[in-house]
mmCIF file of C-alpha atoms in Angstrom:
data_model
loop_
_atom_site.group_PDB
_atom_site.id
_atom_site.type_symbol
_atom_site.label_atom_id
_atom_site.label_comp_id
_atom_site.label_asym_id
_atom_site.label_seq_id
_atom_site.Cartn_x
_atom_site.Cartn_y
_atom_site.Cartn_z
ATOM 1 C CA MET C 1 0.000 0.000 0.000
ATOM 2 C CA GLU C 2 1.270 3.415 -0.878
ATOM 3 C CA PRO C 3 0.443 6.344 1.419
ATOM 4 C CA PHE C 4 -0.931 9.568 0.078
ATOM 5 C CA PRO C 5 1.693 12.245 0.583
ATOM 6 C CA PRO C 6 1.073 13.794 4.003
ATOM 7 C CA HIS C 7 0.685 17.494 4.428
ATOM 8 C CA PRO C 8 3.722 18.842 6.269
ATOM 9 C CA THR C 9 1.646 19.592 9.367
ATOM 10 C CA ASP C 10 -0.296 16.311 9.348
ATOM 11 C CA THR C 11 0.598 13.521 11.720
ATOM 12 C CA VAL C 12 -1.777 11.178 9.962
ATOM 13 C CA ALA C 13 -1.146 9.261 6.755
ATOM 14 C CA THR C 14 -3.953 7.935 4.611
ATOM 15 C CA TYR C 15 -3.560 4.589 2.886
ATOM 16 C CA LYS C 16 -5.613 2.854 0.292
ATOM 17 C CA ALA C 17 -5.656 -0.755 -0.861
ATOM 18 C CA ALA C 18 -7.925 -3.160 -2.625
ATOM 19 C CA PHE C 19 -9.114 -6.258 -0.829
ATOM 20 C CA SER C 20 -11.215 -9.194 -1.865
ATOM 21 C CA PHE C 21 -12.999 -12.134 -0.320
ATOM 22 C CA THR C 22 -14.514 -15.354 -1.573
ATOM 23 C CA ILE C 23 -17.905 -16.732 -0.672
ATOM 24 C CA GLN C 24 -19.372 -20.140 -1.358
ATOM 25 C CA ARG C 25 -22.097 -20.274 -4.010
ATOM 26 C CA CYS C 26 -24.712 -21.020 -1.325
ATOM 27 C CA ASP C 27 -23.772 -18.152 0.957
ATOM 28 C CA ILE C 28 -26.410 -15.574 0.135
ATOM 29 C CA GLY C 29 -27.913 -12.903 2.359
ATOM 30 C CA ALA C 30 -26.824 -9.766 4.179
ATOM 31 C CA TYR C 31 -23.242 -9.621 5.443
ATOM 32 C CA ARG C 32 -21.317 -7.079 7.474
ATOM 33 C CA ILE C 33 -17.690 -6.525 6.496
ATOM 34 C CA GLU C 34 -15.300 -4.926 8.942
ATOM 35 C CA VAL C 35 -11.839 -3.704 7.880
ATOM 36 C CA ILE C 36 -9.061 -2.827 10.329
ATOM 37 C CA ALA C 37 -5.498 -1.781 9.473
ATOM 38 C CA GLN C 38 -2.492 -2.718 11.547
ATOM 39 C CA ASP C 39 0.869 -0.953 11.309
ATOM 40 C CA GLN C 40 4.363 -2.373 11.803
ATOM 41 C CA SER C 41 4.170 -1.481 15.506
ATOM 42 C CA ASP C 42 0.980 -3.579 15.830
ATOM 43 C CA LEU C 43 -1.127 -0.469 16.368
ATOM 44 C CA MET C 44 -4.691 -0.905 15.116
ATOM 45 C CA SER C 45 -6.727 1.646 13.211
ATOM 46 C CA ASN C 46 -10.369 2.446 13.662
ATOM 47 C CA SER C 47 -12.582 -0.039 11.900
ATOM 48 C CA LEU C 48 -14.613 0.615 8.805
ATOM 49 C CA ILE C 49 -17.846 -1.341 8.517
ATOM 50 C CA ALA C 50 -19.859 -1.861 5.362
ATOM 51 C CA SER C 51 -22.947 -3.930 4.642
ATOM 52 C CA VAL C 52 -23.046 -6.110 1.553
ATOM 53 C CA ALA C 53 -26.019 -8.008 0.163
ATOM 54 C CA ILE C 54 -25.078 -11.171 -1.720
ATOM 55 C CA GLY C 55 -27.645 -12.595 -4.114
ATOM 56 C CA ARG C 56 -27.707 -14.909 -7.087
ATOM 57 C CA ASN C 57 -29.969 -16.204 -9.796
ATOM 58 C CA ASN C 58 -31.602 -18.948 -7.807
ATOM 59 C CA LEU C 59 -32.753 -22.340 -9.003
ATOM 60 C CA PRO C 60 -35.309 -24.264 -6.907
ATOM 61 C CA PRO C 61 -34.528 -27.552 -5.153
ATOM 62 C CA HIS C 62 -35.534 -30.899 -6.643
ATOM 63 C CA LEU C 63 -37.181 -33.925 -4.977
ATOM 64 C CA SER C 64 -36.937 -37.557 -6.070
ATOM 65 C CA ASN C 65 -37.154 -41.142 -4.817
ATOM 66 C CA LEU C 66 -40.152 -40.719 -2.540
ATOM 67 C CA SER C 67 -40.606 -43.600 -0.129
ATOM 68 C CA ALA C 68 -43.979 -43.846 1.636
ATOM 69 C CA PRO C 69 -46.536 -46.621 1.919
ATOM 70 C CA ASP C 70 -49.540 -46.836 -0.403
ATOM 71 C CA THR C 71 -51.675 -48.582 2.188
ATOM 72 C CA LEU C 72 -51.747 -48.631 5.996
ATOM 73 C CA HIS C 73 -53.807 -50.647 8.424
ATOM 74 C CA ARG C 74 -55.018 -48.562 11.338
ATOM 75 C CA PRO C 75 -54.035 -50.372 14.547
ATOM 76 C CA ALA C 76 -56.846 -51.580 16.821
ATOM 77 C CA SER C 77 -54.908 -50.105 19.747
ATOM 78 C CA GLY C 78 -51.567 -48.451 20.349
ATOM 79 C CA ARG C 79 -49.477 -46.902 17.604
ATOM 80 C CA THR C 80 -47.756 -48.109 14.460
ATOM 81 C CA PRO C 81 -44.755 -46.173 13.067
ATOM 82 C CA VAL C 82 -44.970 -44.962 9.461
ATOM 83 C CA PHE C 83 -41.728 -44.182 7.630
ATOM 84 C CA PHE C 84 -41.459 -41.378 5.034
ATOM 85 C CA ALA C 85 -38.300 -40.507 3.074
ATOM 86 C CA VAL C 86 -37.432 -38.440 0.024
ATOM 87 C CA SER C 87 -34.194 -37.390 -1.670
ATOM 88 C CA ALA C 88 -33.634 -33.647 -2.044
ATOM 89 C CA SER C 89 -30.996 -31.835 -4.066
ATOM 90 C CA ASP C 90 -30.368 -28.252 -5.117
ATOM 91 C CA PRO C 91 -28.530 -27.227 -8.302
ATOM 92 C CA ASP C 92 -27.037 -24.221 -6.477
ATOM 93 C CA CYS C 93 -25.488 -26.526 -3.811
ATOM 94 C CA GLU C 94 -26.707 -29.058 -1.293
ATOM 95 C CA SER C 95 -26.384 -26.737 1.716
ATOM 96 C CA ASP C 96 -28.852 -24.341 0.043
ATOM 97 C CA ILE C 97 -31.735 -26.558 1.226
ATOM 98 C CA VAL C 98 -33.193 -25.267 4.484
ATOM 99 C CA LYS C 99 -36.272 -27.451 4.838
ATOM 100 C CA VAL C 100 -37.862 -30.608 3.432
ATOM 101 C CA PHE C 101 -41.440 -31.167 4.525
ATOM 102 C CA PHE C 102 -44.827 -32.640 3.708
ATOM 103 C CA ARG C 103 -48.424 -31.721 4.355
ATOM 104 C CA SER C 104 -51.443 -33.944 4.830
ATOM 105 C CA ILE C 105 -53.655 -32.188 2.283
ATOM 106 C CA ASN C 106 -57.082 -33.496 3.318
ATOM 107 C CA SER C 107 -56.498 -33.338 7.070
ATOM 108 C CA THR C 108 -58.139 -30.850 9.419
ATOM 109 C CA SER C 109 -54.841 -28.854 9.293
ATOM 110 C CA PRO C 110 -53.741 -29.020 5.625
ATOM 111 C CA ASN C 111 -51.154 -26.248 6.081
ATOM 112 C CA PHE C 112 -49.345 -27.978 8.951
ATOM 113 C CA GLU C 113 -45.829 -28.941 7.853
ATOM 114 C CA PHE C 114 -44.204 -32.196 8.942
ATOM 115 C CA GLN C 115 -40.450 -31.595 8.660
ATOM 116 C CA LEU C 116 -38.202 -34.387 7.404
ATOM 117 C CA TYR C 117 -34.579 -34.592 8.561
ATOM 118 C CA ASP C 118 -31.191 -35.541 7.126
ATOM 119 C CA ASP C 119 -29.597 -35.859 10.555
ATOM 120 C CA GLY C 120 -28.578 -39.518 10.868
ATOM 121 C CA ASN C 121 -30.810 -39.897 13.944
ATOM 122 C CA LYS C 122 -32.295 -43.325 13.173
ATOM 123 C CA SER C 123 -34.122 -43.603 16.506
ATOM 124 C CA GLY C 124 -35.538 -40.058 16.295
ATOM 125 C CA SER C 125 -36.333 -38.961 12.742
ATOM 126 C CA GLY C 126 -35.734 -42.374 11.150
ATOM 127 C CA ASP C 127 -32.849 -41.015 9.049
ATOM 128 C CA SER C 128 -29.993 -43.494 8.849
ATOM 129 C CA VAL C 129 -27.169 -41.381 7.288
ATOM 130 C CA ALA C 130 -26.568 -37.700 8.074
ATOM 131 C CA SER C 131 -26.049 -35.198 5.234
ATOM 132 C CA ASP C 132 -26.584 -37.682 2.388
ATOM 133 C CA GLY C 133 -29.470 -35.752 0.797
ATOM 134 C CA ARG C 134 -32.042 -38.307 1.971
ATOM 135 C CA TYR C 135 -34.589 -36.742 4.348
ATOM 136 C CA SER C 136 -36.701 -38.942 6.627
ATOM 137 C CA LEU C 137 -39.422 -38.886 9.244
ATOM 138 C CA VAL C 138 -41.257 -41.528 11.243
ATOM 139 C CA ILE C 139 -44.715 -40.597 12.492
ATOM 140 C CA PRO C 140 -47.157 -42.841 14.345
ATOM 141 C CA ILE C 141 -50.589 -43.847 13.155
ATOM 142 C CA ASP C 142 -52.986 -44.759 15.947
ATOM 143 C CA SER C 143 -56.462 -46.220 16.381
ATOM 144 C CA THR C 144 -58.092 -42.797 15.876
ATOM 145 C CA ALA C 145 -56.724 -42.285 12.331
ATOM 146 C CA THR C 146 -59.495 -41.516 9.844
ATOM 147 C CA LEU C 147 -60.093 -44.258 7.307
ATOM 148 C CA GLY C 148 -59.917 -43.566 3.578
ATOM 149 C CA THR C 149 -57.459 -42.297 0.992
ATOM 150 C CA LYS C 150 -55.323 -39.347 2.083
ATOM 151 C CA GLU C 151 -53.135 -37.080 -0.028
ATOM 152 C CA PHE C 152 -49.654 -36.160 1.169
ATOM 153 C CA ARG C 153 -47.554 -33.542 -0.680
ATOM 154 C CA PHE C 154 -43.786 -33.171 -0.258
ATOM 155 C CA TRP C 155 -41.636 -30.057 -0.908
ATOM 156 C CA ALA C 156 -38.135 -28.689 -0.341
ATOM 157 C CA ARG C 157 -37.400 -25.001 0.336
ATOM 158 C CA ASP C 158 -34.046 -23.266 -0.196
ATOM 159 C CA LYS C 159 -32.350 -20.247 1.419
ATOM 160 C CA SER C 160 -33.961 -17.913 -1.124
ATOM 161 C CA GLY C 161 -37.424 -19.248 -0.278
ATOM 162 C CA ALA C 162 -37.814 -21.105 -3.588
ATOM 163 C CA LEU C 163 -39.936 -24.260 -3.408
ATOM 164 C CA SER C 164 -39.351 -27.434 -5.334
ATOM 165 C CA ASP C 165 -42.115 -28.941 -7.401
ATOM 166 C CA SER C 166 -44.240 -31.066 -5.105
ATOM 167 C CA LEU C 167 -44.361 -34.836 -5.049
ATOM 168 C CA ALA C 168 -47.706 -36.399 -4.139
ATOM 169 C CA ARG C 169 -48.425 -39.699 -2.439
ATOM 170 C CA PHE C 170 -51.901 -41.093 -1.831
ATOM 171 C CA ILE C 171 -52.123 -43.399 1.170
ATOM 172 C CA THR C 172 -55.190 -45.499 1.877
ATOM 173 C CA ILE C 173 -55.864 -46.131 5.560
ATOM 174 C CA LEU C 174 -57.787 -49.346 6.136
ATOM 175 C CA PRO C 175 -59.353 -50.806 9.287
ATOM 176 C CA SER C 176 -57.217 -52.972 11.540
ATOM 177 C CA ALA C 177 -56.215 -56.302 10.033
ATOM 178 C CA GLU C 178 -56.591 -57.961 13.458
#
């Protein structure tokens, strides 16, 4: 860095320099950049702070390989676990996905979102391998489940709020086989 020539009465020198930084393709949003100069005596300058908004032309996530039963038998008593899984990917990068979920369309709460997880927590979410792009959830069906054919729709949402196309699964709930 080259200093501007100081005025003979100045005790301050002004410097200028270019700097750059690299962000990952997925890292969008508002960032705060702080710049501090340090001289050869390790004295620090005041800091300069600037806000930068990083955006990109976003592509929506994509779902595939849906795994869910076509038919369930409502238990006469107790609960029976039901396993759901779907693969999710994003052309911008895998860490761009913030949520994979489904809704039970003809339930009393059709806007309620059941979140699927890619956390490797087999005993919790039912997901066997963390961060492999396969999102899972185990939910129980009990003796109060309404009989009939139900529609379930699956989506993925990315950091920009873009939704994937939905995948639909129709599940028929039958009376207990007991």
